Coordinates of C-alpha atoms (C1' of nucleotides) in Angstrom, one line a residue:
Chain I
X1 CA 12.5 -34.2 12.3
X2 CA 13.3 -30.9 13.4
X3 CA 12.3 -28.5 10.3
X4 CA 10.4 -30.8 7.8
X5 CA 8.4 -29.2 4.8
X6 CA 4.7 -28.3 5.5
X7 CA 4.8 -25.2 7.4
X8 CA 2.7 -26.6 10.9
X9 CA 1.6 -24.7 13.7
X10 CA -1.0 -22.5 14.4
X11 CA -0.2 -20.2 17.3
X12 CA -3.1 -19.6 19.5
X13 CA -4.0 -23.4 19.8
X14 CA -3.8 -24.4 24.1
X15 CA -0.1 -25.4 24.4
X16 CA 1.9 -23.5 21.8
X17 CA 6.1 -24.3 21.5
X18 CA 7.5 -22.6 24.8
X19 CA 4.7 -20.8 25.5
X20 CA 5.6 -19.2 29.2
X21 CA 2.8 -18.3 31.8
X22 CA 2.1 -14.9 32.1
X23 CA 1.2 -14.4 35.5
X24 CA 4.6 -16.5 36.6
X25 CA 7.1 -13.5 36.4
X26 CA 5.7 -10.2 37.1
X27 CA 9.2 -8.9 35.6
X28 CA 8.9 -10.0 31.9
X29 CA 7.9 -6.9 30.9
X30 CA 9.9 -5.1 33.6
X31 CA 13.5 -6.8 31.7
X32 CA 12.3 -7.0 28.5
X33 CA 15.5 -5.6 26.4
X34 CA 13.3 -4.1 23.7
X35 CA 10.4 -2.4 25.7
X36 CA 12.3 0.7 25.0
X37 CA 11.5 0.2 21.4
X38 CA 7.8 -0.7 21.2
X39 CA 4.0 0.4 22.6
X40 CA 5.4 -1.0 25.8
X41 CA 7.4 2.1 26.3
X42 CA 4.4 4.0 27.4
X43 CA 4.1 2.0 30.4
X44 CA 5.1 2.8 33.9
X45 CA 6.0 0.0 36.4
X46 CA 2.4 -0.7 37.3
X47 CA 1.4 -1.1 33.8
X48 CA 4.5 -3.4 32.8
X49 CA 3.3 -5.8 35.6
X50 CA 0.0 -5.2 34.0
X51 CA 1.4 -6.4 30.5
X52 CA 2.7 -9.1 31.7
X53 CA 0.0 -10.5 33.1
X54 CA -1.8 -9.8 30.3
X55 CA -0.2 -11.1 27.9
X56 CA 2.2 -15.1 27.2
X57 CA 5.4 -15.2 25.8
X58 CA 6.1 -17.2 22.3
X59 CA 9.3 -18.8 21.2
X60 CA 8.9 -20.3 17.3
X61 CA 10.7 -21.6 14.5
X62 CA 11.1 -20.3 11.4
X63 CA 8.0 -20.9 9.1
X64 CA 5.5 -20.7 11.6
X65 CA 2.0 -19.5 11.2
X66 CA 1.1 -16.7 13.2
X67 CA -2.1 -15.3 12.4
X68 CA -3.9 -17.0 9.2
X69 CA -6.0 -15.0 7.1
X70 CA -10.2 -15.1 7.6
X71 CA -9.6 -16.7 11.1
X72 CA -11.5 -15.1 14.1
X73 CA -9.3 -12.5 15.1
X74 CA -8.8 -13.9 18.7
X75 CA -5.2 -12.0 19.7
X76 CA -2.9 -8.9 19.3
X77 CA 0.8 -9.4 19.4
X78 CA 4.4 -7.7 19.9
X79 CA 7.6 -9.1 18.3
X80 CA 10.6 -8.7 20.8
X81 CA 13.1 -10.7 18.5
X82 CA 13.5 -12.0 15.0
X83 CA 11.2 -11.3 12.0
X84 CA 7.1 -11.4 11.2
X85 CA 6.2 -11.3 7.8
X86 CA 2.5 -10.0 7.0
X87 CA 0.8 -10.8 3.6
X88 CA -2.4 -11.2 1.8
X89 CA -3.2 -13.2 -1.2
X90 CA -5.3 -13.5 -3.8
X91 CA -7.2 -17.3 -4.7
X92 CA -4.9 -18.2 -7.2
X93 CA -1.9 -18.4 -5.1
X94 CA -0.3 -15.0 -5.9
X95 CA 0.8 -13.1 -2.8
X96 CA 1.6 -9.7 -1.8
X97 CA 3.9 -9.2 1.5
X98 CA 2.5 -5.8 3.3
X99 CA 5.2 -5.7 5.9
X100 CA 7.9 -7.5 7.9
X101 CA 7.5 -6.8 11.8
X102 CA 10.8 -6.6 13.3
X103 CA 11.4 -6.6 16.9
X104 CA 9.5 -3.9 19.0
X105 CA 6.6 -4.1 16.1
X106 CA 3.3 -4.8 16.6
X107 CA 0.9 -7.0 14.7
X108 CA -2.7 -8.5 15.0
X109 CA -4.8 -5.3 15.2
X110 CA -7.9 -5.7 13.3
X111 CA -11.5 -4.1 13.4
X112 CA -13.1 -7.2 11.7
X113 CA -14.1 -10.3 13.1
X114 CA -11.8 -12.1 11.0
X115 CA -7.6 -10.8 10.4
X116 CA -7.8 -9.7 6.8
X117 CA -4.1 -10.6 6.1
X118 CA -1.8 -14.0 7.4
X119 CA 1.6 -13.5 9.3
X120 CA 4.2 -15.9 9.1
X121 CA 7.7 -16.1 11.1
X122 CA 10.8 -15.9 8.6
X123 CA 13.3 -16.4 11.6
X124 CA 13.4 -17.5 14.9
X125 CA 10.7 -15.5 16.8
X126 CA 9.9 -14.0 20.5
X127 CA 6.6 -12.2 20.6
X128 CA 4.3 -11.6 23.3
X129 CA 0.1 -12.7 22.5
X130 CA -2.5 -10.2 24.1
X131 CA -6.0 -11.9 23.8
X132 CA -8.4 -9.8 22.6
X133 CA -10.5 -9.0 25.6
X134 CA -7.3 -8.3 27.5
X135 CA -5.7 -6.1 25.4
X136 CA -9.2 -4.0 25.6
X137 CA -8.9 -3.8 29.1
X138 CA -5.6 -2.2 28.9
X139 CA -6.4 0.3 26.3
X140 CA -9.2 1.4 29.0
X141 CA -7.0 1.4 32.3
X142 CA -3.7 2.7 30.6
X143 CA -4.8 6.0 28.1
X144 CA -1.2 6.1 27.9
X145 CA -1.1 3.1 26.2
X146 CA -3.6 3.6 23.9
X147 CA -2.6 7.0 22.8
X148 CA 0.8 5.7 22.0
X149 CA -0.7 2.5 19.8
X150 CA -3.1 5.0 18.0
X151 CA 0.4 6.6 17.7
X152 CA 2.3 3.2 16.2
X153 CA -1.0 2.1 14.1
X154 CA -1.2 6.1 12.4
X155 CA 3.1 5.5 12.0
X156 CA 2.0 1.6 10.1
X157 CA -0.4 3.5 8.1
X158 CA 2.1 6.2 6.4
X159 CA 4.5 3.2 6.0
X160 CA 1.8 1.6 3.8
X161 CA 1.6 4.3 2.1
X162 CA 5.4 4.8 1.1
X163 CA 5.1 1.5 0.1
X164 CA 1.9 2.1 -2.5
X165 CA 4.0 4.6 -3.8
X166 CA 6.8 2.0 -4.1
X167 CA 4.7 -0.4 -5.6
X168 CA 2.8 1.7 -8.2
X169 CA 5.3 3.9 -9.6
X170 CA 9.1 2.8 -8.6
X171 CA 10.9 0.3 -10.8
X172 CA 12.6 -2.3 -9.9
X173 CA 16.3 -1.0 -9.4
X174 CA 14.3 1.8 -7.3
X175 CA 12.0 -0.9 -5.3
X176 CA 15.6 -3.2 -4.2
X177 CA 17.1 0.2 -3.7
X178 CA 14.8 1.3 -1.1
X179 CA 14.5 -2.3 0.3
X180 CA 17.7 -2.1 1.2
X181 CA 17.8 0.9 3.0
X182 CA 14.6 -0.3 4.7
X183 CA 16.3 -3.1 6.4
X184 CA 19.7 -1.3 7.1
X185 CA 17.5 1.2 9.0
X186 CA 15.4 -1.6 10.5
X187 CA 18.1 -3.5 11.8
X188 CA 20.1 -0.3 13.6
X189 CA 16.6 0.0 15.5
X190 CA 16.6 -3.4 16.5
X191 CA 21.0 -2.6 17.5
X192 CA 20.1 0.5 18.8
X193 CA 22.6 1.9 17.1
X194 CA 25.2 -0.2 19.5
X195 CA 28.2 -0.3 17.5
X196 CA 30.4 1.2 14.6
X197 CA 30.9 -1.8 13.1
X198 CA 27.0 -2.4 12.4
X199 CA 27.5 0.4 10.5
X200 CA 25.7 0.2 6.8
X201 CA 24.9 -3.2 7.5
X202 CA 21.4 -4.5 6.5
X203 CA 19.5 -7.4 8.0
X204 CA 17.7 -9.7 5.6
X205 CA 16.7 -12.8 6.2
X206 CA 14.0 -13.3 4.2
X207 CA 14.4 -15.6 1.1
X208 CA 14.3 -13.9 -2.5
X209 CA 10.6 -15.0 -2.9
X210 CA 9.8 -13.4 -0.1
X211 CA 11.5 -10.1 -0.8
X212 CA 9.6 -10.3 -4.3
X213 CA 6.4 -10.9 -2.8
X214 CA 6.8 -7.5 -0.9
X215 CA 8.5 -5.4 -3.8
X216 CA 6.0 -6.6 -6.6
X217 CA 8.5 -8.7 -8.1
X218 CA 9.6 -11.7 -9.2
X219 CA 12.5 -13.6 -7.7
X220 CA 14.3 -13.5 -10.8
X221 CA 14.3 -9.7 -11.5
X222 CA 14.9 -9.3 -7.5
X223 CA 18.4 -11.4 -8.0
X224 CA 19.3 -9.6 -10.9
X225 CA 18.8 -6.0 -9.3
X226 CA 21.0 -7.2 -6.2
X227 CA 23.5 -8.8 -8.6
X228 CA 23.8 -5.8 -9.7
X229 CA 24.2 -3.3 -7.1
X230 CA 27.1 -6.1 -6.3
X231 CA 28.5 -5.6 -9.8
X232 CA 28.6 -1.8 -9.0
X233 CA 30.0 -2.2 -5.6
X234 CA 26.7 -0.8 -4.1
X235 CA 26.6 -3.3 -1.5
X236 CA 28.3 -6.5 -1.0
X237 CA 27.4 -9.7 1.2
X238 CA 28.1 -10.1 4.4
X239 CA 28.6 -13.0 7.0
X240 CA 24.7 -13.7 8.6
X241 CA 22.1 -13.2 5.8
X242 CA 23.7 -9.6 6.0
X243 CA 24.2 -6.6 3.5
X244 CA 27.0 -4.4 3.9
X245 CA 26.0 -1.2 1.9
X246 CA 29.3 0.5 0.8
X247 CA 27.3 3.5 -1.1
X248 CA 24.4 4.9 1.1
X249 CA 24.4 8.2 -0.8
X250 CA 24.1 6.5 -4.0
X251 CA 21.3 4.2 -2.6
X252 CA 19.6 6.6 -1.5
X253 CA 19.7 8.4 -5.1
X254 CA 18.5 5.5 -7.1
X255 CA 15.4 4.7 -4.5
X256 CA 14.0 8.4 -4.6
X257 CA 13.4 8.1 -8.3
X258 CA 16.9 10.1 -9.7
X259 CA 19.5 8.1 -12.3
X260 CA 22.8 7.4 -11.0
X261 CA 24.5 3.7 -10.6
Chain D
X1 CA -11.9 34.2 -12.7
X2 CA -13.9 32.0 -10.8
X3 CA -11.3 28.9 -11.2
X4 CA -8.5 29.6 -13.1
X5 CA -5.0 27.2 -13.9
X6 CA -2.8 27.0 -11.1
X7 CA -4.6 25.4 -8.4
X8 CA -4.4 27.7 -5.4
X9 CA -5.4 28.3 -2.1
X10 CA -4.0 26.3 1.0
X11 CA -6.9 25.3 3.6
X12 CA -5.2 26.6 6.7
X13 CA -4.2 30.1 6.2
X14 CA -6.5 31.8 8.1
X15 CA -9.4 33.3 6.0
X16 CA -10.4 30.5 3.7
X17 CA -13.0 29.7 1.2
X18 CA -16.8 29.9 3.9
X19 CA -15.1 29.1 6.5
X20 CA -17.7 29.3 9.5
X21 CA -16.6 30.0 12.7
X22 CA -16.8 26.6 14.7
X23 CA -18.6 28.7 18.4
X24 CA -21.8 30.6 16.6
X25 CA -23.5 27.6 16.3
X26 CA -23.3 24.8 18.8
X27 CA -25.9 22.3 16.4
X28 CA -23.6 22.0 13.2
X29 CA -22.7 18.8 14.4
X30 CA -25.8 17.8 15.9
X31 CA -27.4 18.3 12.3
X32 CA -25.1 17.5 10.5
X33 CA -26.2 14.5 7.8
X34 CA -23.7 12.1 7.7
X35 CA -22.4 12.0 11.5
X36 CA -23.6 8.6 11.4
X37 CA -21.4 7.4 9.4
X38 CA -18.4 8.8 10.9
X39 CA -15.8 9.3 13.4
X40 CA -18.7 11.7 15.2
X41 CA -20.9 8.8 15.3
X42 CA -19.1 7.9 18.7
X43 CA -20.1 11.4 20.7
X44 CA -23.1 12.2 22.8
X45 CA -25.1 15.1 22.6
X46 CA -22.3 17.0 24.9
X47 CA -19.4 15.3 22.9
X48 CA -21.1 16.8 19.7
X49 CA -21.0 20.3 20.8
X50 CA -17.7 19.8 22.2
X51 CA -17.0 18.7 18.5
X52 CA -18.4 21.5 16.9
X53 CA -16.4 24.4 19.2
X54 CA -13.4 22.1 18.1
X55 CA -13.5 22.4 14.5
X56 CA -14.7 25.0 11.8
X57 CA -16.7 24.0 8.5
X58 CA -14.6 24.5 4.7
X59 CA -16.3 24.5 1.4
X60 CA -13.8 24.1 -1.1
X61 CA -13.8 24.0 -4.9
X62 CA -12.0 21.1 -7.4
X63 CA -8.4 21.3 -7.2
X64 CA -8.0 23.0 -3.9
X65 CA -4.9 22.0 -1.8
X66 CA -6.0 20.9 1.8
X67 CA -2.7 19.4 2.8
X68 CA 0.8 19.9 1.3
X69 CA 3.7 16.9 1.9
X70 CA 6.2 18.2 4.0
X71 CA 4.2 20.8 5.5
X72 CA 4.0 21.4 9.2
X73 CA 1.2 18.9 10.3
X74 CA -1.0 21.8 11.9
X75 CA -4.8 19.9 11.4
X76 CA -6.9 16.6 11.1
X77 CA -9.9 16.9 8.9
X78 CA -13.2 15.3 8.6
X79 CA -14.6 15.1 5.2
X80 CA -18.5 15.5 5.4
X81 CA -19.0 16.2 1.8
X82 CA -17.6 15.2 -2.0
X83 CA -14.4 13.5 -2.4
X84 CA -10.6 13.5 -1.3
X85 CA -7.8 12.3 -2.9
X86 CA -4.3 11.9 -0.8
X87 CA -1.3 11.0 -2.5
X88 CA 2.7 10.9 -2.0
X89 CA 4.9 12.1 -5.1
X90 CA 8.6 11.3 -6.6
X91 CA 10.8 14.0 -7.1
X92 CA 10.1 13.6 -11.2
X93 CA 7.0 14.0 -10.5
X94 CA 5.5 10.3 -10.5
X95 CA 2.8 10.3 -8.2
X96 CA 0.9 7.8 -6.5
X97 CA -2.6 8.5 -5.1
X98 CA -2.6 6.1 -1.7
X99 CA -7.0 6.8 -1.6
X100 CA -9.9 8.7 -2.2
X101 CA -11.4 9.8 1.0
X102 CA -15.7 10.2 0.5
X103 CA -17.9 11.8 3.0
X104 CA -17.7 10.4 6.9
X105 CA -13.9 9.3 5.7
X106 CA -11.6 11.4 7.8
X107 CA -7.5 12.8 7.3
X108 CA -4.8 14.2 8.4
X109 CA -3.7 12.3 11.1
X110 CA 0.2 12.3 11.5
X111 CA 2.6 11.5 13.8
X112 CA 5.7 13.0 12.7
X113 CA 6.0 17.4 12.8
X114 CA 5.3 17.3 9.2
X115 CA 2.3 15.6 7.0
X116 CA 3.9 12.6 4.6
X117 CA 1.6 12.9 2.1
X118 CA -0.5 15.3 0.3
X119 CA -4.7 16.1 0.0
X120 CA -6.1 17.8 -2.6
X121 CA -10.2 18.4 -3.7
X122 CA -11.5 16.0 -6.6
X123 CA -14.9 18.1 -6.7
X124 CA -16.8 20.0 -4.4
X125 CA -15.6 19.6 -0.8
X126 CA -17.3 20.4 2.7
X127 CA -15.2 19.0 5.5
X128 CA -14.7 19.8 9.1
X129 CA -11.1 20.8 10.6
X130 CA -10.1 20.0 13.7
X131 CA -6.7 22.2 14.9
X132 CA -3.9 19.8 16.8
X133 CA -3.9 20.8 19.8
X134 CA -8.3 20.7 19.9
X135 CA -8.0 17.2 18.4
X136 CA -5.9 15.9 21.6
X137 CA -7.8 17.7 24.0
X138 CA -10.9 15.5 22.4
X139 CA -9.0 12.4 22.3
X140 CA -8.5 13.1 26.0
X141 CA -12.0 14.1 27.3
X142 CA -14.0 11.9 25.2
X143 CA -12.3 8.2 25.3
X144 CA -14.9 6.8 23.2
X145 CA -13.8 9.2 20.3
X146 CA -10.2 8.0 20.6
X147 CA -11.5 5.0 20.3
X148 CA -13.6 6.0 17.9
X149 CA -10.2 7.1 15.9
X150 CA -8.2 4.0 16.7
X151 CA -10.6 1.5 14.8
X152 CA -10.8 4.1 11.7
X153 CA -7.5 3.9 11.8
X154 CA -6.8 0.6 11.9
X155 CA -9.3 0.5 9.3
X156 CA -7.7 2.5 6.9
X157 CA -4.7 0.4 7.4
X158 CA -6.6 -3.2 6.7
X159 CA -7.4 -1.1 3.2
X160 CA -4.2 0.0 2.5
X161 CA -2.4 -3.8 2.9
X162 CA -5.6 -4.6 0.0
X163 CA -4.6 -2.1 -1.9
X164 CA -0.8 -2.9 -2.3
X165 CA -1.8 -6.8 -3.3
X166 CA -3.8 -4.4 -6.1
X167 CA -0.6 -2.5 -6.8
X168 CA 1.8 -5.3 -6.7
X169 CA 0.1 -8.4 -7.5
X170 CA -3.0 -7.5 -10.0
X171 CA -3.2 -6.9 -13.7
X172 CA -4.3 -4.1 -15.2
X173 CA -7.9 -5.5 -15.6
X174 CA -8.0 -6.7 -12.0
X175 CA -7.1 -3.7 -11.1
X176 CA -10.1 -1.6 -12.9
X177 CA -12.6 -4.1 -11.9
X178 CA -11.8 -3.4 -8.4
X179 CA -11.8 0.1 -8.4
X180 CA -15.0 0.0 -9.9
X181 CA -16.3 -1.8 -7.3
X182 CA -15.2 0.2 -4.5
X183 CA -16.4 3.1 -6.0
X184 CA -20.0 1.3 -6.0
X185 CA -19.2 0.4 -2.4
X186 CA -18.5 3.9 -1.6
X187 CA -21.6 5.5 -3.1
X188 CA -23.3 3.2 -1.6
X189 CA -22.5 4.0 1.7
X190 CA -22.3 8.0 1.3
X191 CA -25.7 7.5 -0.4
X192 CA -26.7 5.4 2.7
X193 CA -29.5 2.7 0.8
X194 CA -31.9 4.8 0.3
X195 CA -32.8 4.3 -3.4
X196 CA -33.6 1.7 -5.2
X197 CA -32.3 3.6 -8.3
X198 CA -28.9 4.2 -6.8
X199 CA -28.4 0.6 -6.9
X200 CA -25.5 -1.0 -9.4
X201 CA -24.0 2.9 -9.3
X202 CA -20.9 3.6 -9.0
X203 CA -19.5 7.7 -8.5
X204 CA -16.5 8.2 -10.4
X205 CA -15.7 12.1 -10.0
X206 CA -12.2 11.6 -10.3
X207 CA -10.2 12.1 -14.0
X208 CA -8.6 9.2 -15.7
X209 CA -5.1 11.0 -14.6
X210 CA -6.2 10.5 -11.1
X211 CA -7.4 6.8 -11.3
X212 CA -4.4 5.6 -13.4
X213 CA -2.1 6.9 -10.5
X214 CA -4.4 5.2 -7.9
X215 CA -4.1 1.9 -9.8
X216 CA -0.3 2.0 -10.6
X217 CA -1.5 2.1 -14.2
X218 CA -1.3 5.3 -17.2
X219 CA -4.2 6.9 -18.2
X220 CA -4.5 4.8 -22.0
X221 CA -4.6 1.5 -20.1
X222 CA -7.4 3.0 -17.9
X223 CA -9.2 4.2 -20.2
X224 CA -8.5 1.0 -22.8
X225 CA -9.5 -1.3 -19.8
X226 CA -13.0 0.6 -19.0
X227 CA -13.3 0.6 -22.8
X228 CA -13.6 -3.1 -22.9
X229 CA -15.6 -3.3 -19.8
X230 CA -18.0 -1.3 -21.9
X231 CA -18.2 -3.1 -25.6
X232 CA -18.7 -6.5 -23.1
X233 CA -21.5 -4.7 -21.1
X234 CA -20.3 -5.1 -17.9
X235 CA -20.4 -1.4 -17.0
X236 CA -22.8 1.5 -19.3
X237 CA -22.2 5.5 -18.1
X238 CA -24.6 6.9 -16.3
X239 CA -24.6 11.0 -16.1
X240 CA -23.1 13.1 -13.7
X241 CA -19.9 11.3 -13.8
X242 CA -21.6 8.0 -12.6
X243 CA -21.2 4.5 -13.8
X244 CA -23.4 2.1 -13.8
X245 CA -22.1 -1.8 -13.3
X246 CA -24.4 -4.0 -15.2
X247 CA -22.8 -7.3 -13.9
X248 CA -21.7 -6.8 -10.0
X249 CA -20.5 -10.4 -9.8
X250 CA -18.7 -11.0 -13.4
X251 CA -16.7 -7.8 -12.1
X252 CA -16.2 -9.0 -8.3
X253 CA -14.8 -12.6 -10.5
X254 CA -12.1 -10.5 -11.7
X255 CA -11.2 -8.0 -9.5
X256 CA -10.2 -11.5 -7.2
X257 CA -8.3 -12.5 -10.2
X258 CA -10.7 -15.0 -11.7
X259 CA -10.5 -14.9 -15.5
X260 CA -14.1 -14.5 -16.8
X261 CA -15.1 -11.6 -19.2
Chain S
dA1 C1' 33.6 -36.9 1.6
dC2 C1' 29.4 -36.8 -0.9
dA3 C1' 24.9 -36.3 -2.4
dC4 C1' 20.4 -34.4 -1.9
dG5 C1' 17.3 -30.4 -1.7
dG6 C1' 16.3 -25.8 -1.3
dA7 C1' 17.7 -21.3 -2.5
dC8 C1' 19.9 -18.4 -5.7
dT9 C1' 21.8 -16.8 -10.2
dT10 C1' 22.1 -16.1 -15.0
dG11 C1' 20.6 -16.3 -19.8
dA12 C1' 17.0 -16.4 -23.7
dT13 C1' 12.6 -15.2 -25.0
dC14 C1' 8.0 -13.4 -24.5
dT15 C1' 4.3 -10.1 -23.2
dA16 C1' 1.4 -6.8 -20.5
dA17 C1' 1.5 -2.5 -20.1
dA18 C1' 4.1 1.8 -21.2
dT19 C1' 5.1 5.1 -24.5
dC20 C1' 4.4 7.6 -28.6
dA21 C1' 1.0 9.6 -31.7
dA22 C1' -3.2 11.2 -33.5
dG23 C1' -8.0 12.2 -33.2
dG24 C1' -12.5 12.8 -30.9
dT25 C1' -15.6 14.7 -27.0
dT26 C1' -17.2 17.8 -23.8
dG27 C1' -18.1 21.8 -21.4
dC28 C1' -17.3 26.5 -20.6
dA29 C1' -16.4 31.4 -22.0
dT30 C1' -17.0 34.7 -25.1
Chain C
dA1 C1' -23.4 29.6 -32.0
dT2 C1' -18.3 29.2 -31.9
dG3 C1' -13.7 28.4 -30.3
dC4 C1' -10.8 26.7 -27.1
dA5 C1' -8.8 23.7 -23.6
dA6 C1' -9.0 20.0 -20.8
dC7 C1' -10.1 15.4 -20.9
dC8 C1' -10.7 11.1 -23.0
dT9 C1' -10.2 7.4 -26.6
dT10 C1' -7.9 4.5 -29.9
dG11 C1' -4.0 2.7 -32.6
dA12 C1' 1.0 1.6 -33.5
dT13 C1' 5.3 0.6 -31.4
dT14 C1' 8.5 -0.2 -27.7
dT15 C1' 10.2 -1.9 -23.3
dA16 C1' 10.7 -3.3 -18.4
dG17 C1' 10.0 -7.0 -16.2
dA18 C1' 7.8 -11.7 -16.5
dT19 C1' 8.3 -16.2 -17.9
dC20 C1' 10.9 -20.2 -19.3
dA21 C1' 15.0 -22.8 -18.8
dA22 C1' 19.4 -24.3 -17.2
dG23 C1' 22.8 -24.3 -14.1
dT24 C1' 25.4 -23.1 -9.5
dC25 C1' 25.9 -22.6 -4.6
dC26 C1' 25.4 -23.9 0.0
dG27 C1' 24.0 -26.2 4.2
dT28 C1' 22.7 -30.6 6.3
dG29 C1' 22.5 -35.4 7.1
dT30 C1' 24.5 -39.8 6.2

DNA sequence: ACACGGACTTGATCTAAATCAAGGTTGCAT
DNA sequence: ATGCAACCTTGATTTAGATCAAGTCCGTGT
């Protein structure tokens, strides 16, 4: 009974799956192989024991509810590993994906009472949950800190918007194109750029209903578009829910909106 | 040759369109009509005239370019008056408008050295500029402003991720219904309740052209769509480029992807 | 080894919206 | 008043991508 079907969990109930007590290790944040990479960057060593005292430390499976849409907005968190998809949906049942949060994103912001979107995990995931009223307390005693998230939600903001133009006016051999590229770039963040042999490879471990939900899609036209890129000896598959992109150029053509195959 | 073809002008070369110089008068701000209903809202008396010596006043005609994509990311601009569109373009030319920005609606903030989208007038425009480097040094003195900004932005943000479940997950009909309805929402709010008669209205100074590449759609299916809104009384025209929506909750039905006519 | 289930692929057909093609309206400039 | 140009509407036809319909592949548990 490890991974049965109904997706369980909700992640701000008392005594979440390896949930680790904040105040226990004043180094969390300190050793945290990502901070680097995210809002905690900003931080000096003060601060970092400040963040982690702030904030607990979540371990969950794959299929997890996160944050579920029209619920009191009760936390803010970071991802430090694995993969956060972020969607909204309409009554029906029909659902658009907004964003995947990779490690070193954030998520959970919200003005509102209530999160206006649900968040999900696709993979195994690490994030770390700020409660509301402590995460306000930071912003106030680290202006550092908030001038840098200002700075990561006004970077989200332009990512929606490349991805409105995606959605209105690319096709689908442009919208798989660009998805691509998207994750090859994601995942040499998440490497920091480590090794050669990560080289052109792209992370995606989202399933293909997923990947249509975020592209405008359906699963069927998403398969066909990859199939062929293969066909073309664009990309080919890889070991690890991995892409290895043999043609960036030519990727990056066909996702701008110009011909070539 | 009041307003010929090619529309001109760029906002930020130095001697634009009334531009008022931001030190003669230290009550602009203090006055001005619609600081309640944005970012402003969050300064004291002091903060206000700080606000004012910050930024100068434009009054710009239809069609007038206030930001270019790609340009050097020199200002951040509150709009106090007429409407705003922003988009981001394909090299072809395909464009996608990511919103309209109404009075007490503010732009231009980027991260990166360059602006990733572009601004242009849709009618008459008055808005307030704020320089870089006077933005920060805001941001800095007056932390209720910044945080001010960071809800706005994370605002903005919450409307983006509903606008790409409009651009990938509606139908074209969804899709008008919506827009109508924002538009109501927005007059609404610029208009700020104080009529009865203003009730049901919805401002719709932008051309067909403009709200086809908002809604991911062409102009014809626009134009078909409000057509048949029409000839099932749901909406009537009012003048002055207003509509009026005779049936608020048939319309909010299908904008959430309800069936009903 | 095998079989079950979920995820993916591929093919055939359908359709919502795009494209192509005329007109009709409206407002401004002479 | 009249003519022009931009904008909008409506109709006919086409098409990209959706839907419908089988399979195939792959990982996991027995």
């Amino acid at each position: 009974m490890t991974s049965s079907s109904p997706p369980p969990a909700l992640a701000h109930s008392a005594g979440v799956a390896h949930a680790h007590k904040g105040d226990g290790d004043v180094l969390r944040c300190l050793v945290c192989d990502i901070r680097n990479r995210s809002l905690c960057s900003s931080m000096d060593e003060e601060g970092l024991a400040a963040l982690a005292h702030s904030s607990r430390q979540l371990q969950l499976p794959p299929g997890t509810t996160i944050v579920e849409e029209g619920e009191p907005a009760l936390a803010f968190f970071n991802v430090t590993g694995g993969t956060v998809k972020l969607f909204k949906s309409l009554p029906d049942g029909r659902r658009q994906i907004t964003g995947f949060a990779d490690a070193g994103q954030f998520l959970g912001l919200s003005t509102a009472q209530t999160y206006s979107f649900g968040a999900e995990t696709v993979d195994n995931v690490r994030l770390c949950r700020f409660l509301r009223p402590q995460l306000e307390t930071l912003l106030s005693d680290y202006p550092t800190f908030e001038r840098r998230l200002l700075a990561a939600v006004t970077d989200k903001l332009a990512e929606a918007q490349e991805q409105m133009l995606l959605l209105g006016r690319k096709t689908a051999r442009e919208k798989v194109a660009t998805f691509l590229l998207d994750r090859m770039r994601a995942y040499h963040l998440t490497m920091g750029h480590t090794r050669q042999e990560v080289e052109n490879l792209a992370s995606v471990p989202m399933t293909r209903v997923d990947i249509a939900d975020y592209l405008g899609l359906t699963i069927e036209t998403v398969s066909r578009t990859i199939s062929a890129f293969r066909r073309s000896h664009l990309i080919a598959s890889a070991e690890n829910h991995r892409i290895r992109i043999l043609s960036v150029a030519t990727l990056l053509t066909i996702a701008s909106g110009q011909k070539p195959d």
